[in-house]
Amino acid sequence: MTLTQSAIDILSRNDRGGFTIPTKGLYPYQWNWDSAFVALGIATYDMDRAWGEITSLIEGQWPDGMIPSIIFRSDDPDYFPGPSRWGKTKGPIPSTGISQPPVLATIVRKLTEGGSVQDKARLADVFDAIYRWHAWWHDARTVDGIVTTVHPWETGRDNCPEWNLGLDAMTVAPDLAPYTRRDNKHVDASFRPSQEQYDKYLTIVQFGDSIDWDQRRLTDEGPFLMADPNLHFVLLRADKDLRALAAELGKPQAVRDQIDAWIAKGEAATDTIWNDELGAFTARDMHSGTFCNGFSNCSPLCFYADSGSAEQWGKTMDHMTRIAAQIEYMLPSWDPEAPDFEAQRYWCGPLWPQMNYMTALGLAEQGHTDMAARVQNDLCRVIEKSGFWECFNPLTGEGCVGNNFSWTAAVWLSWQHDKKLEGVA
Ligand code: DGY
C-alpha cells in the first residue's frame, strides 16, 4: 500500500461519524486544531467531508465565541480529564473551558482557493463563526496588547519548557481533587508530561470551573498567564487570511475595518515577544514580564505570520541554520543545545508535523526556499521511515507518542497534493 493510501485509511479509521479523532485510545474526542489540519488533508480527496469536519468543530462554539480545545460528544472513561472534570462549561456540547491555536481561518482560505461555487457557499456558512472566535481571542485573551494564554494545553504545546516560567511561579491547589491519569497508560510515560506538570494543569482547570468559566476573569485572575509565539503568530496569520476571506465574501466595511484593527494590533505586539538577548521570538510570562530562554519550533512562525523586522528574521534564520547543522531531522520543538532538550518527550524536543507544515509554508512564502525544503523533506523522511506518528525523535526519526495520527496523515496528503499541482516529483 502506498503511504498516500495509508494516510487516507488513517483518516477514515479515525472518523467517528462527521468528526475525526486525532488517534484511537490516547485522544478519543474532537480536538480543535487537529480537526482544522484534518480538513486540510481530507480536502485533497473529499471536499464535502472536509467542510463537514469544520462545521462539526464549529458546533462546539460557546455563546461568547470561543471554540474549545476539545469537544466531548461522549464520556470515554479511557481519557482524563474528560467532561465531568471540566465541570459546567458553557458550550452547546460538553467541552474543555479553554481554546487552541486558531489555524482554522488559514485552512479555510486554502480550501476556498480555486474552489467551486459550493465552496464559496460553505465559506459563507462558516465565516461568521470564525470571525466571532477571533473576536473572542482579541477580547477575552488579550493583555497589554498581545494575545495570551491561561493554560499550556491552550497553546497546543503542553509541556514545552517555555511554560516552566509560568508553571514554576504557581502552586498546586491544596484542595486539588484526586485523579488518575490515563494518558500514560496508553503510551510510554517517558514521552508524556511529568506528574507535577499534570497537577498544575489540573489546578488551572479547577480554578476555571470555580469561576464558572468566565473567560475574562480566567485571563485576569487565573494562576497562569503567558504570551505564546504560537498563538500570537497563528492568530496574526489567521487574521490576515480572515481579512482576505471577508473581501472575497464582500463583507461590510465595519467587519473589514475590525479585522484590520486586529492585524494592526498583532503587528504591534510582535516586538513584545522578541527576546533580544536570545535573538529570537519566545514565550513571555505576563505576570513577571520575564522571557523564556529557548528557541522553539514556534520562534520561526514569524515567517508564516509575515511579521517582524529584517533583523529579527535574520537572527531567526541564524538559529535555524545552527540547529539544522547539528540535527538530522528538522524542526525540533526545542533547541537541541538547551539543557532541558529531550528528544522523545512530547514538546521538549520531538518534531511535530503540523509545526513543520506551518514553518515550511512561511519560509517558502518569504523566499527561504532551501530551509523550507529542508523542513518539508525532513518530515516526509521521518514518515517514510517510521509511519504516521504524532511526533518524531528529531535525532533518529523514530515515532513518538500516538501512532496512526490524523494530522500527520493530513499534512502528508496536503503536501503530496500540492506537489502534484506544482508538478514536483
Ligand atoms: C492531552 O490530553 O494531552 C491534550 O494535549 C490536552 O489537550
Short mmCIF file of C-alpha atoms and ligand atoms in Angstrom, two decimals:
data_model
loop_
_atom_site.label_atom_id
_atom_site.label_comp_id
_atom_site.label_asym_id
_atom_site.label_seq_id
_atom_site.Cartn_x
_atom_site.Cartn_y
_atom_site.Cartn_z
CA MET A 1 0.00 0.00 0.00
CA THR A 2 1.31 3.50 -0.77
CA LEU A 3 1.83 6.00 2.04
CA THR A 4 -0.86 8.16 0.49
CA GLN A 5 -3.37 5.33 0.68
CA SER A 6 -2.30 4.61 4.29
CA ALA A 7 -2.87 8.27 5.14
CA ILE A 8 -6.40 8.16 3.69
CA ASP A 9 -7.06 4.92 5.62
CA ILE A 10 -5.91 6.50 8.89
CA LEU A 11 -8.24 9.45 8.43
CA SER A 12 -11.12 7.17 7.61
CA ARG A 13 -10.41 4.87 10.60
CA ASN A 14 -10.26 7.92 12.89
CA ASP A 15 -13.60 9.19 11.57
CA ARG A 16 -16.26 8.99 14.28
CA GLY A 17 -19.16 9.97 12.06
CA GLY A 18 -18.76 13.56 10.92
CA PHE A 19 -15.72 14.41 13.01
CA THR A 20 -12.25 12.92 13.29
CA ILE A 21 -10.29 11.99 16.41
CA PRO A 22 -6.50 12.52 16.49
CA THR A 23 -5.80 8.85 17.33
CA LYS A 24 -7.60 5.95 18.96
CA GLY A 25 -7.08 5.44 22.71
CA LEU A 26 -4.96 8.43 23.68
CA TYR A 27 -7.23 11.15 22.19
CA PRO A 28 -10.79 9.81 21.73
CA TYR A 29 -12.58 13.15 21.08
CA GLN A 30 -12.54 16.02 18.58
CA TRP A 31 -9.57 18.35 19.11
CA ASN A 32 -9.70 21.87 17.70
CA TRP A 33 -6.52 22.46 15.67
CA ASP A 34 -6.27 18.76 14.89
CA SER A 35 -9.63 18.99 13.12
CA ALA A 36 -8.53 22.01 11.12
CA PHE A 37 -5.49 20.09 9.81
CA VAL A 38 -7.68 17.04 9.21
CA ALA A 39 -9.90 19.18 6.97
CA LEU A 40 -6.80 20.22 5.01
CA GLY A 41 -5.93 16.57 4.39
CA ILE A 42 -9.41 15.33 3.60
CA ALA A 43 -9.89 18.24 1.18
CA THR A 44 -7.39 16.52 -1.13
CA TYR A 45 -9.94 13.78 -1.88
CA ASP A 46 -13.37 14.68 -0.41
CA MET A 47 -14.23 18.37 -0.24
CA ASP A 48 -17.66 17.81 1.22
CA ARG A 49 -16.32 15.77 4.13
CA ALA A 50 -13.58 18.36 4.68
CA TRP A 51 -16.19 21.11 5.13
CA GLY A 52 -18.14 18.75 7.41
CA GLU A 53 -15.08 18.48 9.68
CA ILE A 54 -15.05 22.26 10.02
CA THR A 55 -18.77 22.63 10.68
CA SER A 56 -18.68 19.85 13.28
CA LEU A 57 -15.90 21.73 15.09
CA ILE A 58 -17.90 24.95 14.99
CA GLU A 59 -20.88 23.14 16.53
CA GLY A 60 -18.99 23.29 19.83
CA GLN A 61 -18.69 27.11 19.81
CA TRP A 62 -19.62 28.83 23.06
CA PRO A 63 -22.05 31.77 23.17
CA ASP A 64 -19.07 34.06 23.90
CA GLY A 65 -17.42 32.99 20.61
CA MET A 66 -14.77 30.60 21.96
CA ILE A 67 -14.26 27.38 20.06
CA PRO A 68 -12.97 24.97 22.72
CA SER A 69 -9.86 22.82 22.52
CA ILE A 70 -11.77 19.53 22.89
CA ILE A 71 -15.40 18.70 22.19
CA PHE A 72 -16.69 15.79 24.26
CA ARG A 73 -19.56 14.17 22.40
CA SER A 74 -19.39 11.21 24.76
CA ASP A 75 -17.76 10.39 28.09
CA ASP A 76 -14.91 7.99 27.43
CA PRO A 77 -13.54 6.54 30.71
CA ASP A 78 -10.24 5.97 28.95
CA TYR A 79 -9.48 9.72 28.75
CA PHE A 80 -8.68 12.09 31.58
CA PRO A 81 -9.66 14.90 32.18
CA GLY A 82 -13.00 14.23 30.48
CA PRO A 83 -16.22 16.26 30.61
CA SER A 84 -17.02 15.75 34.29
CA ARG A 85 -13.64 17.15 35.39
CA TRP A 86 -14.09 20.34 33.32
CA GLY A 87 -17.37 20.99 35.14
CA LYS A 88 -20.10 23.33 33.95
CA THR A 89 -18.61 24.62 30.72
CA LYS A 90 -20.74 26.91 28.57
CA GLY A 91 -20.95 25.40 25.11
CA PRO A 92 -23.85 23.60 23.45
CA ILE A 93 -21.82 20.37 23.66
CA PRO A 94 -19.70 19.40 26.71
CA SER A 95 -16.16 20.65 26.18
CA THR A 96 -12.99 21.92 27.77
CA GLY A 97 -13.02 25.50 29.07
CA ILE A 98 -10.04 26.68 27.02
CA SER A 99 -9.29 27.06 23.31
CA GLN A 100 -6.47 26.07 20.94
CA PRO A 101 -4.35 27.76 18.23
CA PRO A 102 -6.73 29.32 15.67
CA VAL A 103 -5.44 27.85 12.41
CA LEU A 104 -8.97 27.47 11.07
CA ALA A 105 -9.22 30.68 9.00
CA THR A 106 -5.93 29.90 7.28
CA ILE A 107 -7.05 26.40 6.38
CA VAL A 108 -10.49 27.57 5.29
CA ARG A 109 -8.80 30.08 2.99
CA LYS A 110 -6.74 27.29 1.49
CA LEU A 111 -9.87 25.19 0.94
CA THR A 112 -11.53 28.00 -0.97
CA GLU A 113 -8.56 28.86 -3.17
CA GLY A 114 -9.60 27.95 -6.68
CA GLY A 115 -12.70 26.39 -5.13
CA SER A 116 -16.13 25.94 -6.62
CA VAL A 117 -19.33 27.92 -6.09
CA GLN A 118 -20.28 25.37 -3.44
CA ASP A 119 -17.03 26.05 -1.59
CA LYS A 120 -17.83 29.75 -1.54
CA ALA A 121 -21.26 28.95 -0.10
CA ARG A 122 -19.64 26.77 2.58
CA LEU A 123 -17.25 29.61 3.35
CA ALA A 124 -20.17 31.99 3.76
CA ASP A 125 -21.71 29.50 6.23
CA VAL A 126 -18.65 29.36 8.50
CA PHE A 127 -17.25 32.90 8.20
CA ASP A 128 -19.27 34.49 11.00
CA ALA A 129 -18.42 31.76 13.49
CA ILE A 130 -14.70 32.09 12.77
CA TYR A 131 -14.93 35.89 12.97
CA ARG A 132 -16.62 35.62 16.38
CA TRP A 133 -13.88 33.25 17.55
CA HIS A 134 -11.18 35.73 16.52
CA ALA A 135 -13.08 38.49 18.34
CA TRP A 136 -13.03 36.25 21.43
CA TRP A 137 -9.23 35.95 21.28
CA HIS A 138 -8.86 39.70 20.91
CA ASP A 139 -11.34 40.48 23.70
CA ALA A 140 -11.13 37.69 26.27
CA ARG A 141 -7.46 36.74 25.98
CA THR A 142 -5.68 39.99 25.25
CA VAL A 143 -3.48 41.58 27.91
CA ASP A 144 -1.23 44.61 27.31
CA GLY A 145 -1.96 44.45 23.59
CA ILE A 146 -0.97 40.82 22.98
CA VAL A 147 -2.96 37.61 22.86
CA THR A 148 -2.15 35.45 25.89
CA THR A 149 -2.88 32.01 27.18
CA VAL A 150 -4.17 30.75 30.51
CA HIS A 151 -3.14 27.11 30.14
CA PRO A 152 -0.29 25.23 28.44
CA TRP A 153 -2.95 22.96 26.85
CA GLU A 154 -4.41 26.03 25.14
CA THR A 155 -1.16 26.60 23.27
CA GLY A 156 -1.20 23.04 21.95
CA ARG A 157 2.39 22.68 23.23
CA ASP A 158 1.58 21.12 26.57
CA ASN A 159 4.95 20.55 28.23
CA CYS A 160 7.26 22.75 26.20
CA PRO A 161 9.95 24.09 28.57
CA GLU A 162 8.67 27.58 27.66
CA TRP A 163 5.83 27.07 30.15
CA ASN A 164 8.12 26.30 33.08
CA LEU A 165 8.38 30.01 33.90
CA GLY A 166 4.63 30.32 34.42
CA LEU A 167 4.21 26.89 35.98
CA ASP A 168 7.12 27.33 38.42
CA ALA A 169 5.54 30.55 39.66
CA MET A 170 2.24 28.85 40.51
CA THR A 171 1.41 26.34 43.22
CA VAL A 172 -0.72 23.23 43.08
CA ALA A 173 -4.13 23.88 44.64
CA PRO A 174 -4.06 22.45 48.18
CA ASP A 175 -7.60 21.13 47.64
CA LEU A 176 -6.88 19.66 44.19
CA ALA A 177 -9.40 16.85 43.75
CA PRO A 178 -7.66 13.46 43.42
CA TYR A 179 -7.41 11.99 39.93
CA THR A 180 -5.91 9.17 37.91
CA ARG A 181 -4.08 9.95 34.71
CA ARG A 182 -4.97 7.90 31.66
CA ASP A 183 -2.53 9.35 29.09
CA ASN A 184 0.49 7.50 30.49
CA LYS A 185 -1.39 4.17 30.33
CA HIS A 186 -1.84 4.45 26.57
CA VAL A 187 1.73 5.37 25.65
CA ASP A 188 5.24 5.27 27.08
CA ALA A 189 5.06 7.50 30.17
CA SER A 190 8.52 8.93 29.45
CA PHE A 191 7.06 10.58 26.31
CA ARG A 192 4.47 12.47 28.37
CA PRO A 193 4.39 15.46 30.75
CA SER A 194 5.54 14.96 34.36
CA GLN A 195 3.22 14.42 37.34
CA GLU A 196 3.97 17.87 38.75
CA GLN A 197 3.03 19.45 35.44
CA TYR A 198 -0.21 17.49 35.41
CA ASP A 199 -1.09 18.67 38.93
CA LYS A 200 -0.66 22.25 37.75
CA TYR A 201 -2.67 21.67 34.57
CA LEU A 202 -5.48 20.35 36.76
CA THR A 203 -5.12 23.25 39.21
CA ILE A 204 -5.89 25.68 36.37
CA VAL A 205 -8.89 23.58 35.31
CA GLN A 206 -10.21 23.61 38.89
CA PHE A 207 -9.77 27.40 39.05
CA GLY A 208 -11.66 27.87 35.76
CA ASP A 209 -14.54 25.76 36.99
CA SER A 210 -14.59 27.68 40.29
CA ILE A 211 -15.28 30.95 38.41
CA ASP A 212 -17.89 29.34 36.11
CA TRP A 213 -15.53 29.58 33.17
CA ASP A 214 -15.80 33.36 32.99
CA GLN A 215 -13.13 33.76 30.32
CA ARG A 216 -12.11 37.34 31.07
CA ARG A 217 -11.69 36.50 34.75
CA LEU A 218 -9.72 33.38 33.84
CA THR A 219 -7.32 35.60 31.90
CA ASP A 220 -7.12 38.34 34.55
CA GLU A 221 -7.20 36.27 37.73
CA GLY A 222 -6.03 32.79 36.73
CA PRO A 223 -2.83 31.26 38.14
CA PHE A 224 -1.06 31.09 34.75
CA LEU A 225 -0.75 33.80 32.10
CA MET A 226 1.79 33.78 29.30
CA ALA A 227 2.23 35.17 25.81
CA ASP A 228 2.95 32.44 23.28
CA PRO A 229 4.63 32.85 19.87
CA ASN A 230 2.47 30.01 18.56
CA LEU A 231 -0.84 31.65 19.47
CA HIS A 232 0.39 35.10 18.52
CA PHE A 233 1.73 34.21 15.07
CA VAL A 234 -1.02 31.72 14.25
CA LEU A 235 -3.69 34.28 15.13
CA LEU A 236 -1.96 37.08 13.23
CA ARG A 237 -1.68 34.89 10.13
CA ALA A 238 -5.28 33.77 10.57
CA ASP A 239 -6.45 37.39 10.91
CA LYS A 240 -4.76 38.19 7.60
CA ASP A 241 -6.44 35.19 5.97
CA LEU A 242 -9.76 36.13 7.51
CA ARG A 243 -9.36 39.63 6.06
CA ALA A 244 -8.90 38.15 2.58
CA LEU A 245 -11.96 35.95 3.09
CA ALA A 246 -14.01 38.97 4.21
CA ALA A 247 -13.07 40.75 0.99
CA GLU A 248 -13.92 37.70 -1.10
CA LEU A 249 -17.35 37.47 0.51
CA GLY A 250 -17.95 41.22 0.23
CA LYS A 251 -18.42 41.56 3.99
CA PRO A 252 -19.46 45.03 5.31
CA GLN A 253 -16.75 47.64 5.71
CA ALA A 254 -17.14 47.58 9.51
CA VAL A 255 -16.15 43.91 9.54
CA ARG A 256 -13.11 44.56 7.34
CA ASP A 257 -12.11 47.55 9.48
CA GLN A 258 -12.36 45.47 12.62
CA ILE A 259 -10.10 42.78 11.17
CA ASP A 260 -7.65 45.46 10.00
CA ALA A 261 -7.55 46.76 13.58
CA TRP A 262 -6.80 43.24 14.88
CA ILE A 263 -3.98 42.91 12.35
CA ALA A 264 -2.51 46.28 13.35
CA LYS A 265 -2.72 45.24 17.00
CA GLY A 266 -0.96 41.94 16.21
CA GLU A 267 1.82 43.60 14.21
CA ALA A 268 2.48 45.96 17.11
CA ALA A 269 2.59 43.05 19.56
CA THR A 270 5.24 41.08 17.66
CA ASP A 271 8.02 43.17 19.21
CA THR A 272 6.78 42.35 22.70
CA ILE A 273 7.73 38.67 22.34
CA TRP A 274 11.14 39.43 20.85
CA ASN A 275 13.76 38.16 23.30
CA ASP A 276 16.67 40.41 22.39
CA GLU A 277 19.18 38.53 24.49
CA LEU A 278 18.47 35.27 22.72
CA GLY A 279 17.77 36.89 19.36
CA ALA A 280 14.50 35.00 18.90
CA PHE A 281 10.77 35.16 19.45
CA THR A 282 9.95 33.35 22.70
CA ALA A 283 7.15 33.00 25.19
CA ARG A 284 6.89 35.56 27.98
CA ASP A 285 5.41 35.29 31.44
CA MET A 286 2.85 38.08 31.68
CA HIS A 287 2.88 38.15 35.48
CA SER A 288 6.63 38.76 35.83
CA GLY A 289 7.41 40.05 32.33
CA THR A 290 10.23 37.50 32.05
CA PHE A 291 11.16 35.94 28.70
CA CYS A 292 11.80 32.23 28.20
CA ASN A 293 15.31 31.46 27.15
CA GLY A 294 14.98 28.88 24.41
CA PHE A 295 14.42 28.67 20.66
CA SER A 296 11.31 26.61 19.94
CA ASN A 297 9.64 25.47 16.74
CA CYS A 298 7.28 28.45 17.16
CA SER A 299 10.05 31.02 17.00
CA PRO A 300 10.25 30.83 13.16
CA LEU A 301 6.49 31.25 12.75
CA CYS A 302 7.30 34.94 12.22
CA PHE A 303 7.71 33.98 8.55
CA TYR A 304 4.29 32.29 8.48
CA ALA A 305 2.72 35.40 10.02
CA ASP A 306 4.83 37.69 7.80
CA SER A 307 5.67 39.77 10.86
CA GLY A 308 8.86 41.15 12.39
CA SER A 309 11.83 43.22 11.22
CA ALA A 310 14.58 42.22 8.78
CA GLU A 311 16.97 42.00 11.72
CA GLN A 312 14.63 39.73 13.68
CA TRP A 313 14.15 37.48 10.65
CA GLY A 314 17.91 37.34 10.07
CA LYS A 315 18.63 36.27 13.65
CA THR A 316 15.83 33.70 13.47
CA MET A 317 17.38 32.23 10.33
CA ASP A 318 20.77 32.11 12.11
CA HIS A 319 19.23 29.89 14.81
CA MET A 320 17.59 27.69 12.16
CA THR A 321 20.89 27.30 10.33
CA ARG A 322 22.74 26.48 13.56
CA ILE A 323 20.16 23.84 14.53
CA ALA A 324 19.96 22.40 11.00
CA ALA A 325 23.72 21.80 11.06
CA GLN A 326 23.53 19.59 14.12
CA ILE A 327 20.25 17.74 13.86
CA GLU A 328 19.19 15.01 11.45
CA TYR A 329 15.52 15.89 11.19
CA MET A 330 14.29 19.49 11.30
CA LEU A 331 12.50 21.05 13.14
CA PRO A 332 12.90 20.05 16.80
CA SER A 333 10.34 21.56 19.16
CA TRP A 334 13.08 22.73 21.50
CA ASP A 335 16.66 23.84 20.97
CA PRO A 336 18.89 20.71 20.95
CA GLU A 337 21.62 22.71 22.72
CA ALA A 338 19.31 23.59 25.65
CA PRO A 339 19.89 21.62 28.88
CA ASP A 340 16.21 20.61 29.06
CA PHE A 341 16.09 19.24 25.50
CA GLU A 342 14.68 15.69 25.48
CA ALA A 343 14.46 14.07 22.06
CA GLN A 344 11.44 11.91 22.86
CA ARG A 345 9.42 13.84 25.43
CA TYR A 346 6.47 15.44 23.70
CA TRP A 347 7.20 19.20 23.29
CA CYS A 348 10.71 19.11 24.80
CA GLY A 349 12.40 18.07 21.55
CA PRO A 350 10.38 15.98 19.07
CA LEU A 351 9.48 17.40 15.67
CA TRP A 352 5.78 17.98 15.11
CA PRO A 353 4.12 17.56 11.70
CA GLN A 354 1.71 20.49 11.95
CA MET A 355 4.53 22.80 13.03
CA ASN A 356 6.70 21.70 10.11
CA TYR A 357 3.73 22.38 7.84
CA MET A 358 3.30 25.98 9.03
CA THR A 359 7.03 26.67 9.23
CA ALA A 360 7.76 25.35 5.75
CA LEU A 361 4.84 27.32 4.32
CA GLY A 362 6.05 30.56 5.92
CA LEU A 363 9.66 30.04 4.87
CA ALA A 364 8.63 29.30 1.29
CA GLU A 365 6.37 32.34 1.14
CA GLN A 366 9.21 34.57 2.31
CA GLY A 367 11.68 33.14 -0.20
CA HIS A 368 13.74 30.95 2.15
CA THR A 369 13.25 28.03 -0.18
CA ASP A 370 16.25 25.93 0.90
CA MET A 371 15.24 25.92 4.55
CA ALA A 372 11.58 25.41 3.58
CA ALA A 373 12.59 22.34 1.57
CA ARG A 374 14.67 21.02 4.46
CA VAL A 375 11.75 21.37 6.91
CA GLN A 376 9.33 19.79 4.46
CA ASN A 377 11.61 16.97 3.33
CA ASP A 378 12.66 16.03 6.85
CA LEU A 379 9.05 15.47 7.87
CA CYS A 380 8.47 13.38 4.73
CA ARG A 381 11.62 11.36 5.54
CA VAL A 382 10.51 10.53 9.08
CA ILE A 383 7.08 9.49 7.82
CA GLU A 384 8.71 7.28 5.19
CA LYS A 385 10.98 5.80 7.83
CA SER A 386 8.56 5.34 10.73
CA GLY A 387 4.96 5.95 9.65
CA PHE A 388 2.27 8.38 10.75
CA TRP A 389 3.16 9.21 14.35
CA GLU A 390 2.02 12.15 16.46
CA CYS A 391 5.60 13.46 16.63
CA PHE A 392 9.11 12.18 15.96
CA ASN A 393 12.50 11.93 17.60
CA PRO A 394 14.50 14.57 15.64
CA LEU A 395 17.78 12.68 16.13
CA THR A 396 16.67 9.23 14.97
CA GLY A 397 13.37 9.77 13.14
CA GLU A 398 11.60 7.25 15.39
CA GLY A 399 7.92 7.89 16.03
CA CYS A 400 6.79 9.13 19.46
CA VAL A 401 3.55 9.16 21.47
CA GLY A 402 0.42 8.33 19.36
CA ASN A 403 0.53 6.27 16.15
CA ASN A 404 -1.85 6.35 13.15
CA PHE A 405 -2.16 10.05 13.79
CA SER A 406 -4.64 12.17 11.90
CA TRP A 407 -2.71 15.42 11.44
CA THR A 408 0.40 13.60 10.28
CA ALA A 409 -1.68 11.82 7.64
CA ALA A 410 -3.34 15.12 6.73
CA VAL A 411 -0.11 17.08 6.26
CA TRP A 412 1.30 14.26 4.15
CA LEU A 413 -1.79 14.29 1.91
CA SER A 414 -1.77 18.06 1.57
CA TRP A 415 1.89 18.13 0.53
CA GLN A 416 1.51 15.25 -1.91
CA HIS A 417 -1.42 17.04 -3.47
CA ASP A 418 0.30 20.42 -3.67
CA LYS A 419 3.46 18.90 -5.11
CA LYS A 420 1.33 17.21 -7.73
CA LEU A 421 -0.31 20.54 -8.51
CA GLU A 422 3.06 22.22 -8.86
CA GLY A 423 4.33 19.33 -10.98
CA VAL A 424 7.04 18.47 -8.43
CA ALA A 425 8.03 14.80 -8.45
C1 DGY B 1 -3.81 15.92 26.34
O1 DGY B 1 -4.77 15.36 26.87
O2 DGY B 1 -2.65 15.52 26.46
C2 DGY B 1 -4.04 17.07 25.49
O3 DGY B 1 -2.88 17.53 24.93
C3 DGY B 1 -4.80 18.16 26.17
O4 DGY B 1 -5.29 18.96 25.15
#
